[in-house]
mmCIF file with all atom_site columns, C-alpha atoms in Angstrom:
data_model
loop_
_atom_site.group_PDB
_atom_site.id
_atom_site.type_symbol
_atom_site.label_atom_id
_atom_site.label_alt_id
_atom_site.label_comp_id
_atom_site.label_asym_id
_atom_site.label_entity_id
_atom_site.label_seq_id
_atom_site.pdbx_PDB_ins_code
_atom_site.Cartn_x
_atom_site.Cartn_y
_atom_site.Cartn_z
_atom_site.occupancy
_atom_site.B_iso_or_equiv
_atom_site.pdbx_formal_charge
_atom_site.auth_seq_id
_atom_site.auth_comp_id
_atom_site.auth_asym_id
_atom_site.auth_atom_id
_atom_site.pdbx_PDB_model_num
ATOM 1   C CA . PRO X 1 1   ? 108.452 76.831  102.059 1.00 0.00 ? 1   PRO X CA 1
ATOM 2   C CA . GLU X 1 2   ? 107.737 74.288  104.790 1.00 0.00 ? 2   GLU X CA 1
ATOM 3   C CA . ALA X 1 3   ? 111.391 73.194  105.031 1.00 0.00 ? 3   ALA X CA 1
ATOM 4   C CA . MET X 1 4   ? 112.495 76.818  105.364 1.00 0.00 ? 4   MET X CA 1
ATOM 5   C CA . ALA X 1 5   ? 109.799 77.471  107.955 1.00 0.00 ? 5   ALA X CA 1
ATOM 6   C CA . GLN X 1 6   ? 110.889 74.452  110.009 1.00 0.00 ? 6   GLN X CA 1
ATOM 7   C CA . GLY X 1 7   ? 114.518 75.558  109.910 1.00 0.00 ? 7   GLY X CA 1
ATOM 8   C CA . ALA X 1 8   ? 113.585 79.103  110.864 1.00 0.00 ? 8   ALA X CA 1
ATOM 9   C CA . LEU X 1 9   ? 111.347 77.888  113.688 1.00 0.00 ? 9   LEU X CA 1
ATOM 10  C CA . LEU X 1 10  ? 114.146 75.765  115.102 1.00 0.00 ? 10  LEU X CA 1
ATOM 11  C CA . ASP X 1 11  ? 116.593 78.659  114.888 1.00 0.00 ? 11  ASP X CA 1
ATOM 12  C CA . THR X 1 12  ? 114.181 80.992  116.726 1.00 0.00 ? 12  THR X CA 1
ATOM 13  C CA . LEU X 1 13  ? 114.757 78.820  119.788 1.00 0.00 ? 13  LEU X CA 1
ATOM 14  C CA . TYR X 1 14  ? 118.360 80.051  119.690 1.00 0.00 ? 14  TYR X CA 1
ATOM 15  C CA . TYR X 1 15  ? 117.479 83.624  118.641 1.00 0.00 ? 15  TYR X CA 1
ATOM 16  C CA . ASN X 1 16  ? 119.000 83.111  115.180 1.00 0.00 ? 16  ASN X CA 1
ATOM 17  C CA . TYR X 1 17  ? 116.852 85.236  112.884 1.00 0.00 ? 17  TYR X CA 1
ATOM 18  C CA . GLU X 1 18  ? 119.441 86.961  110.733 1.00 0.00 ? 18  GLU X CA 1
ATOM 19  C CA . LYS X 1 19  ? 119.867 84.301  108.055 1.00 0.00 ? 19  LYS X CA 1
ATOM 20  C CA . TRP X 1 20  ? 116.154 83.551  107.640 1.00 0.00 ? 20  TRP X CA 1
ATOM 21  C CA . ILE X 1 21  ? 114.673 87.008  107.126 1.00 0.00 ? 21  ILE X CA 1
ATOM 22  C CA . PRO X 1 22  ? 116.647 87.694  103.908 1.00 0.00 ? 22  PRO X CA 1
ATOM 23  C CA . LEU X 1 23  ? 115.921 84.176  102.617 1.00 0.00 ? 23  LEU X CA 1
ATOM 24  C CA . PHE X 1 24  ? 112.177 84.629  103.033 1.00 0.00 ? 24  PHE X CA 1
ATOM 25  C CA . ARG X 1 25  ? 112.345 88.078  101.416 1.00 0.00 ? 25  ARG X CA 1
ATOM 26  C CA . GLN X 1 26  ? 114.247 86.586  98.481  1.00 0.00 ? 26  GLN X CA 1
ATOM 27  C CA . GLU X 1 27  ? 111.634 83.858  97.985  1.00 0.00 ? 27  GLU X CA 1
ATOM 28  C CA . ILE X 1 28  ? 108.817 86.415  98.224  1.00 0.00 ? 28  ILE X CA 1
ATOM 29  C CA . SER X 1 29  ? 110.469 88.518  95.560  1.00 0.00 ? 29  SER X CA 1
ATOM 30  C CA . ARG X 1 30  ? 110.914 85.467  93.348  1.00 0.00 ? 30  ARG X CA 1
ATOM 31  C CA . PHE X 1 31  ? 107.262 84.436  93.654  1.00 0.00 ? 31  PHE X CA 1
ATOM 32  C CA . GLU X 1 32  ? 105.951 88.000  93.286  1.00 0.00 ? 32  GLU X CA 1
ATOM 33  C CA . SER X 1 33  ? 107.696 88.228  89.913  1.00 0.00 ? 33  SER X CA 1
ATOM 34  C CA . ARG X 1 34  ? 106.037 85.071  88.567  1.00 0.00 ? 34  ARG X CA 1
ATOM 35  C CA . PRO X 1 35  ? 102.649 84.877  86.828  1.00 0.00 ? 35  PRO X CA 1
ATOM 36  C CA . GLN X 1 36  ? 100.076 84.685  89.603  1.00 0.00 ? 36  GLN X CA 1
ATOM 37  C CA . THR X 1 37  ? 98.695  81.183  89.116  1.00 0.00 ? 37  THR X CA 1
ATOM 38  C CA . LEU X 1 38  ? 96.839  79.485  91.966  1.00 0.00 ? 38  LEU X CA 1
ATOM 39  C CA . GLU X 1 39  ? 99.945  77.482  92.892  1.00 0.00 ? 39  GLU X CA 1
ATOM 40  C CA . THR X 1 40  ? 102.137 80.601  92.862  1.00 0.00 ? 40  THR X CA 1
ATOM 41  C CA . GLN X 1 41  ? 99.616  82.432  95.046  1.00 0.00 ? 41  GLN X CA 1
ATOM 42  C CA . LEU X 1 42  ? 99.569  79.552  97.522  1.00 0.00 ? 42  LEU X CA 1
ATOM 43  C CA . GLN X 1 43  ? 103.362 79.556  97.798  1.00 0.00 ? 43  GLN X CA 1
ATOM 44  C CA . LEU X 1 44  ? 103.463 83.342  98.116  1.00 0.00 ? 44  LEU X CA 1
ATOM 45  C CA . MET X 1 45  ? 100.732 83.246  100.774 1.00 0.00 ? 45  MET X CA 1
ATOM 46  C CA . LYS X 1 46  ? 102.846 80.820  102.805 1.00 0.00 ? 46  LYS X CA 1
ATOM 47  C CA . TYR X 1 47  ? 105.990 82.923  102.466 1.00 0.00 ? 47  TYR X CA 1
ATOM 48  C CA . TYR X 1 48  ? 104.108 86.073  103.508 1.00 0.00 ? 48  TYR X CA 1
ATOM 49  C CA . PHE X 1 49  ? 102.771 84.264  106.556 1.00 0.00 ? 49  PHE X CA 1
ATOM 50  C CA . TYR X 1 50  ? 106.086 82.669  107.497 1.00 0.00 ? 50  TYR X CA 1
ATOM 51  C CA . LEU X 1 51  ? 108.001 85.945  107.196 1.00 0.00 ? 51  LEU X CA 1
ATOM 52  C CA . GLY X 1 52  ? 105.303 87.831  109.100 1.00 0.00 ? 52  GLY X CA 1
ATOM 53  C CA . GLY X 1 53  ? 105.374 85.223  111.869 1.00 0.00 ? 53  GLY X CA 1
ATOM 54  C CA . LEU X 1 54  ? 109.168 85.220  111.973 1.00 0.00 ? 54  LEU X CA 1
ATOM 55  C CA . LEU X 1 55  ? 109.173 88.999  112.330 1.00 0.00 ? 55  LEU X CA 1
ATOM 56  C CA . VAL X 1 56  ? 106.601 88.765  115.140 1.00 0.00 ? 56  VAL X CA 1
ATOM 57  C CA . GLU X 1 57  ? 108.858 86.332  116.983 1.00 0.00 ? 57  GLU X CA 1
ATOM 58  C CA . PHE X 1 58  ? 111.855 88.591  116.334 1.00 0.00 ? 58  PHE X CA 1
ATOM 59  C CA . THR X 1 59  ? 109.902 91.537  117.741 1.00 0.00 ? 59  THR X CA 1
ATOM 60  C CA . HIS X 1 60  ? 108.984 89.513  120.836 1.00 0.00 ? 60  HIS X CA 1
ATOM 61  C CA . THR X 1 61  ? 112.644 88.662  121.334 1.00 0.00 ? 61  THR X CA 1
ATOM 62  C CA . LEU X 1 62  ? 113.628 92.313  121.092 1.00 0.00 ? 62  LEU X CA 1
ATOM 63  C CA . VAL X 1 63  ? 110.998 93.285  123.651 1.00 0.00 ? 63  VAL X CA 1
ATOM 64  C CA . VAL X 1 64  ? 112.164 90.539  126.009 1.00 0.00 ? 64  VAL X CA 1
ATOM 65  C CA . THR X 1 65  ? 115.859 91.271  125.564 1.00 0.00 ? 65  THR X CA 1
ATOM 66  C CA . SER X 1 66  ? 115.685 95.055  125.241 1.00 0.00 ? 66  SER X CA 1
ATOM 67  C CA . LYS X 1 67  ? 113.654 97.911  126.586 1.00 0.00 ? 67  LYS X CA 1
ATOM 68  C CA . PHE X 1 68  ? 113.551 99.475  123.112 1.00 0.00 ? 68  PHE X CA 1
ATOM 69  C CA . LYS X 1 69  ? 111.180 98.687  120.253 1.00 0.00 ? 69  LYS X CA 1
ATOM 70  C CA . ILE X 1 70  ? 111.955 99.110  116.574 1.00 0.00 ? 70  ILE X CA 1
ATOM 71  C CA . PRO X 1 71  ? 108.787 100.479 114.909 1.00 0.00 ? 71  PRO X CA 1
ATOM 72  C CA . GLU X 1 72  ? 109.945 99.543  111.397 1.00 0.00 ? 72  GLU X CA 1
ATOM 73  C CA . ILE X 1 73  ? 109.956 95.856  112.286 1.00 0.00 ? 73  ILE X CA 1
ATOM 74  C CA . GLY X 1 74  ? 106.511 96.113  113.851 1.00 0.00 ? 74  GLY X CA 1
ATOM 75  C CA . ASN X 1 75  ? 105.099 97.696  110.727 1.00 0.00 ? 75  ASN X CA 1
ATOM 76  C CA . GLU X 1 76  ? 106.778 95.167  108.478 1.00 0.00 ? 76  GLU X CA 1
ATOM 77  C CA . HIS X 1 77  ? 105.394 92.076  110.179 1.00 0.00 ? 77  HIS X CA 1
ATOM 78  C CA . ILE X 1 78  ? 101.904 93.566  110.156 1.00 0.00 ? 78  ILE X CA 1
ATOM 79  C CA . THR X 1 79  ? 102.300 94.242  106.430 1.00 0.00 ? 79  THR X CA 1
ATOM 80  C CA . TYR X 1 80  ? 103.268 90.627  105.677 1.00 0.00 ? 80  TYR X CA 1
ATOM 81  C CA . LEU X 1 81  ? 100.521 89.180  107.866 1.00 0.00 ? 81  LEU X CA 1
ATOM 82  C CA . ASN X 1 82  ? 97.944  91.380  106.120 1.00 0.00 ? 82  ASN X CA 1
ATOM 83  C CA . LYS X 1 83  ? 99.293  90.280  102.730 1.00 0.00 ? 83  LYS X CA 1
ATOM 84  C CA . ALA X 1 84  ? 98.974  86.646  103.836 1.00 0.00 ? 84  ALA X CA 1
ATOM 85  C CA . LYS X 1 85  ? 95.369  87.300  104.909 1.00 0.00 ? 85  LYS X CA 1
ATOM 86  C CA . GLN X 1 86  ? 94.461  89.023  101.638 1.00 0.00 ? 86  GLN X CA 1
ATOM 87  C CA . LEU X 1 87  ? 96.040  86.310  99.519  1.00 0.00 ? 87  LEU X CA 1
ATOM 88  C CA . SER X 1 88  ? 94.346  83.608  101.627 1.00 0.00 ? 88  SER X CA 1
ATOM 89  C CA . GLN X 1 89  ? 90.986  85.233  100.988 1.00 0.00 ? 89  GLN X CA 1
ATOM 90  C CA . SER X 1 90  ? 91.751  85.459  97.269  1.00 0.00 ? 90  SER X CA 1
ATOM 91  C CA . VAL X 1 91  ? 92.741  81.789  97.107  1.00 0.00 ? 91  VAL X CA 1
ATOM 92  C CA . LEU X 1 92  ? 89.546  80.800  98.923  1.00 0.00 ? 92  LEU X CA 1
ATOM 93  C CA . LYS X 1 93  ? 87.475  82.565  96.250  1.00 0.00 ? 93  LYS X CA 1
ATOM 94  C CA . ASN X 1 94  ? 89.177  80.596  93.472  1.00 0.00 ? 94  ASN X CA 1
ATOM 95  C CA . GLU X 1 95  ? 86.843  77.925  92.090  1.00 0.00 ? 95  GLU X CA 1
ATOM 96  C CA . GLU X 1 96  ? 89.767  75.631  91.207  1.00 0.00 ? 96  GLU X CA 1
ATOM 97  C CA . VAL X 1 97  ? 91.084  75.371  94.770  1.00 0.00 ? 97  VAL X CA 1
ATOM 98  C CA . SER X 1 98  ? 91.427  71.776  96.025  1.00 0.00 ? 98  SER X CA 1
ATOM 99  C CA . PRO X 1 99  ? 90.359  70.741  99.542  1.00 0.00 ? 99  PRO X CA 1
ATOM 100 C CA . GLN X 1 100 ? 94.024  70.603  100.640 1.00 0.00 ? 100 GLN X CA 1
ATOM 101 C CA . GLN X 1 101 ? 94.742  74.055  99.178  1.00 0.00 ? 101 GLN X CA 1
ATOM 102 C CA . GLU X 1 102 ? 91.598  75.371  100.829 1.00 0.00 ? 102 GLU X CA 1
ATOM 103 C CA . ALA X 1 103 ? 92.753  73.981  104.181 1.00 0.00 ? 103 ALA X CA 1
ATOM 104 C CA . THR X 1 104 ? 96.151  75.629  103.736 1.00 0.00 ? 104 THR X CA 1
ATOM 105 C CA . ALA X 1 105 ? 94.514  78.954  102.908 1.00 0.00 ? 105 ALA X CA 1
ATOM 106 C CA . TYR X 1 106 ? 92.256  78.734  105.968 1.00 0.00 ? 106 TYR X CA 1
ATOM 107 C CA . PHE X 1 107 ? 95.276  77.876  108.131 1.00 0.00 ? 107 PHE X CA 1
ATOM 108 C CA . CYS X 1 108 ? 97.234  80.914  106.897 1.00 0.00 ? 108 CYS X CA 1
ATOM 109 C CA . LEU X 1 109 ? 94.177  83.139  107.295 1.00 0.00 ? 109 LEU X CA 1
ATOM 110 C CA . GLY X 1 110 ? 93.469  81.988  110.847 1.00 0.00 ? 110 GLY X CA 1
ATOM 111 C CA . ALA X 1 111 ? 97.094  81.968  111.970 1.00 0.00 ? 111 ALA X CA 1
ATOM 112 C CA . SER X 1 112 ? 97.657  85.448  110.527 1.00 0.00 ? 112 SER X CA 1
ATOM 113 C CA . GLU X 1 113 ? 94.620  86.715  112.419 1.00 0.00 ? 113 GLU X CA 1
ATOM 114 C CA . ALA X 1 114 ? 95.925  85.056  115.582 1.00 0.00 ? 114 ALA X CA 1
ATOM 115 C CA . TYR X 1 115 ? 99.325  86.748  115.272 1.00 0.00 ? 115 TYR X CA 1
ATOM 116 C CA . LEU X 1 116 ? 97.638  90.102  114.664 1.00 0.00 ? 116 LEU X CA 1
ATOM 117 C CA . GLY X 1 117 ? 95.457  89.524  117.728 1.00 0.00 ? 117 GLY X CA 1
ATOM 118 C CA . ILE X 1 118 ? 98.509  88.678  119.830 1.00 0.00 ? 118 ILE X CA 1
ATOM 119 C CA . LEU X 1 119 ? 100.139 91.899  118.682 1.00 0.00 ? 119 LEU X CA 1
ATOM 120 C CA . GLU X 1 120 ? 97.044  93.926  119.562 1.00 0.00 ? 120 GLU X CA 1
ATOM 121 C CA . TYR X 1 121 ? 96.877  92.312  122.988 1.00 0.00 ? 121 TYR X CA 1
ATOM 122 C CA . GLY X 1 122 ? 100.609 92.804  123.579 1.00 0.00 ? 122 GLY X CA 1
ATOM 123 C CA . GLU X 1 123 ? 100.279 96.502  122.827 1.00 0.00 ? 123 GLU X CA 1
ATOM 124 C CA . GLY X 1 124 ? 97.491  96.820  125.363 1.00 0.00 ? 124 GLY X CA 1
ATOM 125 C CA . ASN X 1 125 ? 94.705  97.099  122.780 1.00 0.00 ? 125 ASN X CA 1
ATOM 126 C CA . TYR X 1 126 ? 92.519  94.566  124.569 1.00 0.00 ? 126 TYR X CA 1
ATOM 127 C CA . LEU X 1 127 ? 89.212  95.577  123.001 1.00 0.00 ? 127 LEU X CA 1
ATOM 128 C CA . SER X 1 128 ? 90.691  95.465  119.511 1.00 0.00 ? 128 SER X CA 1
ATOM 129 C CA . ALA X 1 129 ? 92.212  92.030  120.159 1.00 0.00 ? 129 ALA X CA 1
ATOM 130 C CA . PHE X 1 130 ? 88.913  90.763  121.567 1.00 0.00 ? 130 PHE X CA 1
ATOM 131 C CA . ARG X 1 131 ? 86.996  92.175  118.588 1.00 0.00 ? 131 ARG X CA 1
ATOM 132 C CA . ARG X 1 132 ? 89.403  90.400  116.208 1.00 0.00 ? 132 ARG X CA 1
ATOM 133 C CA . VAL X 1 133 ? 88.666  87.082  117.944 1.00 0.00 ? 133 VAL X CA 1
ATOM 134 C CA . LEU X 1 134 ? 84.923  87.657  117.823 1.00 0.00 ? 134 LEU X CA 1
ATOM 135 C CA . GLU X 1 135 ? 84.990  88.553  114.137 1.00 0.00 ? 135 GLU X CA 1
ATOM 136 C CA . ARG X 1 136 ? 86.767  85.285  113.327 1.00 0.00 ? 136 ARG X CA 1
ATOM 137 C CA . GLN X 1 137 ? 84.197  83.321  115.348 1.00 0.00 ? 137 GLN X CA 1
ATOM 138 C CA . LEU X 1 138 ? 81.251  84.638  113.347 1.00 0.00 ? 138 LEU X CA 1
#
């Protein structure tokens, strides 16, 4: 997933999202159909996060380049970020998780929360965004 994420990140600099969104969806589908081992959950968690983040960036581009918003995209990136959060929390409860896997899960959890906070702030929900930050600090 990291190689795909790096390629997608580079392409976002040139507003090239179209090829990456279906690729991430395809990988998510592939991993969702597998037995949910710890390793599968970790990979799926990453793909959820990467697709959610990519959709956030796509949404930001649309807002910058257009005066219209597409609600379906907004709902979709929130869905993937919440799935990444839930799977991160599940992985962290697993007794077999290694320190590196634990770090990856905490990264996805924190970064997903950050993206959700950015979205709240961008929509003018300042108190909600601030509350999200405070909850993560405690």
